């Protein structure tokens, strides 16, 4: 995590698999705690996740979505509301460093950092997770800082 923080705004260079996945673990834990766990404990209600197939309105997949969590109203507890505020702040604060470490991770596997833009299209984040598992390649040295 110290390398993640030290190289927050650096797009050049490479990030090892461990550097990237430790960041992902911390990010998932913080977001899960602030968006699901704390609001559920504070309000006494648990979110109701649903498993479905995606927002494509075709006849075959009508009204089927991938995992969504539905809460019918705003959090009733100030603790839950504060936790959601913390989650939003975390997302805003870590969007640029998260983007930078993803670019460096792709550089390490000898892919261009432009691949990160796949996250903007619907199946893109899943493809990016698969690409992030690629092993380091010697050819990725071309992205090292000069």
JSON list of C-alpha atoms in Angstrom, two decimals:
[
{"chain": "A", "resi": 1, "resn": "UNK", "atom": "CA", "xyz": [0.00, 0.00, 0.00]},
{"chain": "A", "resi": 2, "resn": "UNK", "atom": "CA", "xyz": [2.91, 2.36, 0.61]},
{"chain": "A", "resi": 3, "resn": "UNK", "atom": "CA", "xyz": [3.94, 2.04, -3.05]},
{"chain": "A", "resi": 4, "resn": "UNK", "atom": "CA", "xyz": [0.35, 2.71, -4.08]},
{"chain": "A", "resi": 5, "resn": "UNK", "atom": "CA", "xyz": [0.27, 5.93, -2.08]},
{"chain": "A", "resi": 6, "resn": "UNK", "atom": "CA", "xyz": [3.78, 7.01, -3.11]},
{"chain": "A", "resi": 7, "resn": "UNK", "atom": "CA", "xyz": [3.01, 6.57, -6.82]},
{"chain": "A", "resi": 8, "resn": "UNK", "atom": "CA", "xyz": [-0.51, 8.01, -6.73]},
{"chain": "A", "resi": 9, "resn": "UNK", "atom": "CA", "xyz": [-0.28, 10.22, -9.83]},
{"chain": "A", "resi": 10, "resn": "UNK", "atom": "CA", "xyz": [2.38, 8.30, -11.76]},
{"chain": "A", "resi": 11, "resn": "UNK", "atom": "CA", "xyz": [1.17, 6.72, -15.00]},
{"chain": "A", "resi": 12, "resn": "UNK", "atom": "CA", "xyz": [4.61, 5.70, -16.26]},
{"chain": "A", "resi": 13, "resn": "UNK", "atom": "CA", "xyz": [6.30, 2.61, -14.98]},
{"chain": "A", "resi": 14, "resn": "UNK", "atom": "CA", "xyz": [4.90, -0.70, -13.87]},
{"chain": "A", "resi": 15, "resn": "UNK", "atom": "CA", "xyz": [2.97, -2.17, -10.93]},
{"chain": "A", "resi": 16, "resn": "UNK", "atom": "CA", "xyz": [3.37, -5.80, -9.89]},
{"chain": "A", "resi": 17, "resn": "UNK", "atom": "CA", "xyz": [0.41, -8.10, -9.47]},
{"chain": "A", "resi": 18, "resn": "UNK", "atom": "CA", "xyz": [0.77, -7.98, -5.69]},
{"chain": "A", "resi": 19, "resn": "UNK", "atom": "CA", "xyz": [0.80, -4.16, -5.64]},
{"chain": "A", "resi": 20, "resn": "UNK", "atom": "CA", "xyz": [-2.36, -4.07, -7.74]},
{"chain": "A", "resi": 21, "resn": "UNK", "atom": "CA", "xyz": [-4.26, -6.82, -5.90]},
{"chain": "A", "resi": 22, "resn": "UNK", "atom": "CA", "xyz": [-3.41, -5.51, -2.43]},
{"chain": "A", "resi": 23, "resn": "UNK", "atom": "CA", "xyz": [-4.92, -2.20, -3.52]},
{"chain": "A", "resi": 24, "resn": "UNK", "atom": "CA", "xyz": [-8.00, -3.99, -4.86]},
{"chain": "A", "resi": 25, "resn": "UNK", "atom": "CA", "xyz": [-8.41, -5.90, -1.59]},
{"chain": "A", "resi": 26, "resn": "UNK", "atom": "CA", "xyz": [-8.23, -2.70, 0.51]},
{"chain": "A", "resi": 27, "resn": "UNK", "atom": "CA", "xyz": [-10.65, -0.96, -1.85]},
{"chain": "A", "resi": 28, "resn": "UNK", "atom": "CA", "xyz": [-13.20, -3.79, -1.75]},
{"chain": "A", "resi": 29, "resn": "UNK", "atom": "CA", "xyz": [-12.99, -4.06, 2.05]},
{"chain": "A", "resi": 30, "resn": "UNK", "atom": "CA", "xyz": [-13.46, -0.31, 2.59]},
{"chain": "A", "resi": 31, "resn": "UNK", "atom": "CA", "xyz": [-16.34, -0.05, 0.12]},
{"chain": "A", "resi": 32, "resn": "UNK", "atom": "CA", "xyz": [-18.05, -3.19, 1.42]},
{"chain": "A", "resi": 33, "resn": "UNK", "atom": "CA", "xyz": [-17.83, -1.97, 4.99]},
{"chain": "A", "resi": 34, "resn": "UNK", "atom": "CA", "xyz": [-19.02, 1.57, 4.26]},
{"chain": "A", "resi": 35, "resn": "UNK", "atom": "CA", "xyz": [-21.74, 0.75, 1.73]},
{"chain": "A", "resi": 36, "resn": "UNK", "atom": "CA", "xyz": [-23.13, -2.54, 3.02]},
{"chain": "A", "resi": 37, "resn": "UNK", "atom": "CA", "xyz": [-21.98, -3.60, 6.48]},
{"chain": "A", "resi": 38, "resn": "UNK", "atom": "CA", "xyz": [-22.23, -0.38, 8.51]},
{"chain": "A", "resi": 39, "resn": "UNK", "atom": "CA", "xyz": [-25.58, 0.77, 7.01]},
{"chain": "A", "resi": 40, "resn": "UNK", "atom": "CA", "xyz": [-27.04, -2.73, 7.54]},
{"chain": "A", "resi": 41, "resn": "UNK", "atom": "CA", "xyz": [-25.90, -2.83, 11.17]},
{"chain": "A", "resi": 42, "resn": "UNK", "atom": "CA", "xyz": [-27.00, 0.75, 11.86]},
{"chain": "A", "resi": 43, "resn": "UNK", "atom": "CA", "xyz": [-30.45, 0.44, 10.31]},
{"chain": "A", "resi": 44, "resn": "UNK", "atom": "CA", "xyz": [-31.15, -3.12, 11.40]},
{"chain": "A", "resi": 45, "resn": "UNK", "atom": "CA", "xyz": [-32.05, -4.12, 7.83]},
{"chain": "A", "resi": 46, "resn": "UNK", "atom": "CA", "xyz": [-29.98, -6.12, 5.45]},
{"chain": "A", "resi": 47, "resn": "UNK", "atom": "CA", "xyz": [-29.80, -5.17, 1.77]},
{"chain": "A", "resi": 48, "resn": "UNK", "atom": "CA", "xyz": [-31.54, -7.62, -0.55]},
{"chain": "A", "resi": 49, "resn": "UNK", "atom": "CA", "xyz": [-29.13, -8.51, -3.38]},
{"chain": "A", "resi": 50, "resn": "UNK", "atom": "CA", "xyz": [-30.60, -9.95, -6.56]},
{"chain": "A", "resi": 51, "resn": "UNK", "atom": "CA", "xyz": [-28.79, -11.97, -9.18]},
{"chain": "A", "resi": 52, "resn": "UNK", "atom": "CA", "xyz": [-29.60, -11.18, -12.76]},
{"chain": "A", "resi": 53, "resn": "UNK", "atom": "CA", "xyz": [-28.19, -10.92, -16.29]},
{"chain": "A", "resi": 54, "resn": "UNK", "atom": "CA", "xyz": [-27.76, -7.30, -17.32]},
{"chain": "A", "resi": 55, "resn": "UNK", "atom": "CA", "xyz": [-29.60, -4.19, -18.37]},
{"chain": "A", "resi": 56, "resn": "UNK", "atom": "CA", "xyz": [-30.01, -5.23, -21.99]},
{"chain": "A", "resi": 57, "resn": "UNK", "atom": "CA", "xyz": [-33.73, -5.03, -22.72]},
{"chain": "A", "resi": 58, "resn": "UNK", "atom": "CA", "xyz": [-33.87, -7.87, -25.22]},
{"chain": "A", "resi": 59, "resn": "UNK", "atom": "CA", "xyz": [-36.73, -10.33, -25.21]},
{"chain": "A", "resi": 60, "resn": "UNK", "atom": "CA", "xyz": [-34.49, -13.14, -23.96]},
{"chain": "A", "resi": 61, "resn": "UNK", "atom": "CA", "xyz": [-33.05, -11.22, -21.01]},
{"chain": "A", "resi": 62, "resn": "UNK", "atom": "CA", "xyz": [-36.00, -8.98, -20.16]},
{"chain": "A", "resi": 63, "resn": "UNK", "atom": "CA", "xyz": [-35.94, -7.75, -16.55]},
{"chain": "A", "resi": 64, "resn": "UNK", "atom": "CA", "xyz": [-32.88, -9.80, -15.66]},
{"chain": "A", "resi": 65, "resn": "UNK", "atom": "CA", "xyz": [-29.99, -7.90, -14.07]},
{"chain": "A", "resi": 66, "resn": "UNK", "atom": "CA", "xyz": [-26.56, -8.77, -12.72]},
{"chain": "A", "resi": 67, "resn": "UNK", "atom": "CA", "xyz": [-26.13, -8.42, -8.97]},
{"chain": "A", "resi": 68, "resn": "UNK", "atom": "CA", "xyz": [-27.99, -5.35, -7.72]},
{"chain": "A", "resi": 69, "resn": "UNK", "atom": "CA", "xyz": [-28.77, -4.25, -4.18]},
{"chain": "A", "resi": 70, "resn": "UNK", "atom": "CA", "xyz": [-32.11, -2.59, -3.62]},
{"chain": "A", "resi": 71, "resn": "UNK", "atom": "CA", "xyz": [-32.84, -0.41, -0.62]},
{"chain": "A", "resi": 72, "resn": "UNK", "atom": "CA", "xyz": [-36.30, 1.06, -0.74]},
{"chain": "A", "resi": 73, "resn": "UNK", "atom": "CA", "xyz": [-35.61, 4.30, 1.13]},
{"chain": "A", "resi": 74, "resn": "UNK", "atom": "CA", "xyz": [-32.82, 6.52, 2.39]},
{"chain": "A", "resi": 75, "resn": "UNK", "atom": "CA", "xyz": [-30.85, 5.38, 5.44]},
{"chain": "A", "resi": 76, "resn": "UNK", "atom": "CA", "xyz": [-32.79, 6.19, 8.59]},
{"chain": "A", "resi": 77, "resn": "UNK", "atom": "CA", "xyz": [-29.77, 6.23, 10.88]},
{"chain": "A", "resi": 78, "resn": "UNK", "atom": "CA", "xyz": [-27.25, 9.09, 10.98]},
{"chain": "A", "resi": 79, "resn": "UNK", "atom": "CA", "xyz": [-24.49, 6.46, 11.31]},
{"chain": "A", "resi": 80, "resn": "UNK", "atom": "CA", "xyz": [-25.62, 4.79, 8.08]},
{"chain": "A", "resi": 81, "resn": "UNK", "atom": "CA", "xyz": [-25.83, 8.14, 6.28]},
{"chain": "A", "resi": 82, "resn": "UNK", "atom": "CA", "xyz": [-22.36, 9.12, 7.51]},
{"chain": "A", "resi": 83, "resn": "UNK", "atom": "CA", "xyz": [-21.01, 5.74, 6.39]},
{"chain": "A", "resi": 84, "resn": "UNK", "atom": "CA", "xyz": [-22.40, 6.30, 2.90]},
{"chain": "A", "resi": 85, "resn": "UNK", "atom": "CA", "xyz": [-20.85, 9.77, 2.89]},
{"chain": "A", "resi": 86, "resn": "UNK", "atom": "CA", "xyz": [-17.49, 8.20, 3.78]},
{"chain": "A", "resi": 87, "resn": "UNK", "atom": "CA", "xyz": [-17.94, 5.70, 0.93]},
{"chain": "A", "resi": 88, "resn": "UNK", "atom": "CA", "xyz": [-18.60, 8.51, -1.54]},
{"chain": "A", "resi": 89, "resn": "UNK", "atom": "CA", "xyz": [-15.58, 10.43, -0.29]},
{"chain": "A", "resi": 90, "resn": "UNK", "atom": "CA", "xyz": [-13.44, 7.29, -0.60]},
{"chain": "A", "resi": 91, "resn": "UNK", "atom": "CA", "xyz": [-14.57, 6.81, -4.21]},
{"chain": "A", "resi": 92, "resn": "UNK", "atom": "CA", "xyz": [-13.85, 10.41, -5.16]},
{"chain": "A", "resi": 93, "resn": "UNK", "atom": "CA", "xyz": [-10.46, 10.38, -3.41]},
{"chain": "A", "resi": 94, "resn": "UNK", "atom": "CA", "xyz": [-9.26, 7.09, -4.91]},
{"chain": "A", "resi": 95, "resn": "UNK", "atom": "CA", "xyz": [-10.52, 7.30, -8.50]},
{"chain": "A", "resi": 96, "resn": "UNK", "atom": "CA", "xyz": [-7.31, 8.84, -9.90]},
{"chain": "A", "resi": 97, "resn": "UNK", "atom": "CA", "xyz": [-4.89, 6.64, -7.91]},
{"chain": "A", "resi": 98, "resn": "UNK", "atom": "CA", "xyz": [-6.96, 3.56, -8.83]},
{"chain": "A", "resi": 99, "resn": "UNK", "atom": "CA", "xyz": [-6.82, 4.52, -12.49]},
{"chain": "A", "resi": 100, "resn": "UNK", "atom": "CA", "xyz": [-3.04, 5.10, -12.25]},
{"chain": "A", "resi": 101, "resn": "UNK", "atom": "CA", "xyz": [-2.30, 1.74, -10.63]},
{"chain": "A", "resi": 102, "resn": "UNK", "atom": "CA", "xyz": [-4.43, -0.03, -13.24]},
{"chain": "A", "resi": 103, "resn": "UNK", "atom": "CA", "xyz": [-2.46, 1.67, -16.03]},
{"chain": "A", "resi": 104, "resn": "UNK", "atom": "CA", "xyz": [0.84, 0.64, -14.40]},
{"chain": "A", "resi": 105, "resn": "UNK", "atom": "CA", "xyz": [-0.47, -2.93, -13.94]},
{"chain": "A", "resi": 106, "resn": "UNK", "atom": "CA", "xyz": [-1.22, -3.20, -17.65]},
{"chain": "A", "resi": 107, "resn": "UNK", "atom": "CA", "xyz": [2.21, -1.80, -18.44]},
{"chain": "A", "resi": 108, "resn": "UNK", "atom": "CA", "xyz": [3.72, -4.61, -16.36]},
{"chain": "A", "resi": 109, "resn": "UNK", "atom": "CA", "xyz": [1.94, -7.20, -18.50]},
{"chain": "A", "resi": 110, "resn": "UNK", "atom": "CA", "xyz": [3.08, -5.38, -21.67]},
{"chain": "A", "resi": 111, "resn": "UNK", "atom": "CA", "xyz": [-0.29, -3.83, -22.51]},
{"chain": "A", "resi": 112, "resn": "UNK", "atom": "CA", "xyz": [-0.98, -0.18, -23.20]},
{"chain": "A", "resi": 113, "resn": "UNK", "atom": "CA", "xyz": [-2.56, 1.82, -20.39]},
{"chain": "A", "resi": 114, "resn": "UNK", "atom": "CA", "xyz": [-5.34, 2.78, -22.79]},
{"chain": "A", "resi": 115, "resn": "UNK", "atom": "CA", "xyz": [-6.89, -0.63, -22.08]},
{"chain": "A", "resi": 116, "resn": "UNK", "atom": "CA", "xyz": [-8.19, 0.87, -18.81]},
{"chain": "A", "resi": 117, "resn": "UNK", "atom": "CA", "xyz": [-10.78, 2.77, -20.84]},
{"chain": "A", "resi": 118, "resn": "UNK", "atom": "CA", "xyz": [-12.60, -0.55, -21.27]},
{"chain": "A", "resi": 119, "resn": "UNK", "atom": "CA", "xyz": [-14.08, 0.17, -17.85]},
{"chain": "A", "resi": 120, "resn": "UNK", "atom": "CA", "xyz": [-16.40, 2.67, -19.53]},
{"chain": "A", "resi": 121, "resn": "UNK", "atom": "CA", "xyz": [-18.38, 0.02, -21.45]},
{"chain": "A", "resi": 122, "resn": "UNK", "atom": "CA", "xyz": [-20.64, -2.57, -19.77]},
{"chain": "A", "resi": 123, "resn": "UNK", "atom": "CA", "xyz": [-18.55, -5.79, -19.89]},
{"chain": "A", "resi": 124, "resn": "UNK", "atom": "CA", "xyz": [-15.30, -3.80, -19.60]},
{"chain": "A", "resi": 125, "resn": "UNK", "atom": "CA", "xyz": [-14.65, -4.06, -15.83]},
{"chain": "A", "resi": 126, "resn": "UNK", "atom": "CA", "xyz": [-14.84, -7.85, -15.98]},
{"chain": "A", "resi": 127, "resn": "UNK", "atom": "CA", "xyz": [-12.41, -7.93, -18.92]},
{"chain": "A", "resi": 128, "resn": "UNK", "atom": "CA", "xyz": [-10.07, -5.61, -17.03]},
{"chain": "A", "resi": 129, "resn": "UNK", "atom": "CA", "xyz": [-10.06, -7.88, -13.99]},
{"chain": "A", "resi": 130, "resn": "UNK", "atom": "CA", "xyz": [-9.10, -10.80, -16.22]},
{"chain": "A", "resi": 131, "resn": "UNK", "atom": "CA", "xyz": [-6.35, -8.79, -17.92]},
{"chain": "A", "resi": 132, "resn": "UNK", "atom": "CA", "xyz": [-5.00, -7.68, -14.54]},
{"chain": "A", "resi": 133, "resn": "UNK", "atom": "CA", "xyz": [-4.27, -11.31, -13.66]},
{"chain": "A", "resi": 134, "resn": "UNK", "atom": "CA", "xyz": [-1.75, -11.64, -16.49]},
{"chain": "A", "resi": 135, "resn": "UNK", "atom": "CA", "xyz": [1.79, -12.38, -15.42]},
{"chain": "A", "resi": 136, "resn": "UNK", "atom": "CA", "xyz": [4.57, -9.82, -15.67]},
{"chain": "A", "resi": 137, "resn": "UNK", "atom": "CA", "xyz": [6.35, -9.74, -18.99]},
{"chain": "A", "resi": 138, "resn": "UNK", "atom": "CA", "xyz": [9.92, -8.63, -19.71]},
{"chain": "A", "resi": 139, "resn": "UNK", "atom": "CA", "xyz": [8.71, -6.65, -22.72]},
{"chain": "A", "resi": 140, "resn": "UNK", "atom": "CA", "xyz": [6.81, -4.41, -20.30]},
{"chain": "A", "resi": 141, "resn": "UNK", "atom": "CA", "xyz": [10.12, -2.70, -19.50]},
{"chain": "A", "resi": 142, "resn": "UNK", "atom": "CA", "xyz": [9.40, -0.39, -22.41]},
{"chain": "A", "resi": 143, "resn": "UNK", "atom": "CA", "xyz": [6.97, 1.45, -20.11]},
{"chain": "A", "resi": 144, "resn": "UNK", "atom": "CA", "xyz": [9.54, 2.04, -17.35]},
{"chain": "A", "resi": 145, "resn": "UNK", "atom": "CA", "xyz": [10.31, 5.60, -16.37]},
{"chain": "A", "resi": 146, "resn": "UNK", "atom": "CA", "xyz": [13.33, 7.00, -18.15]}
]
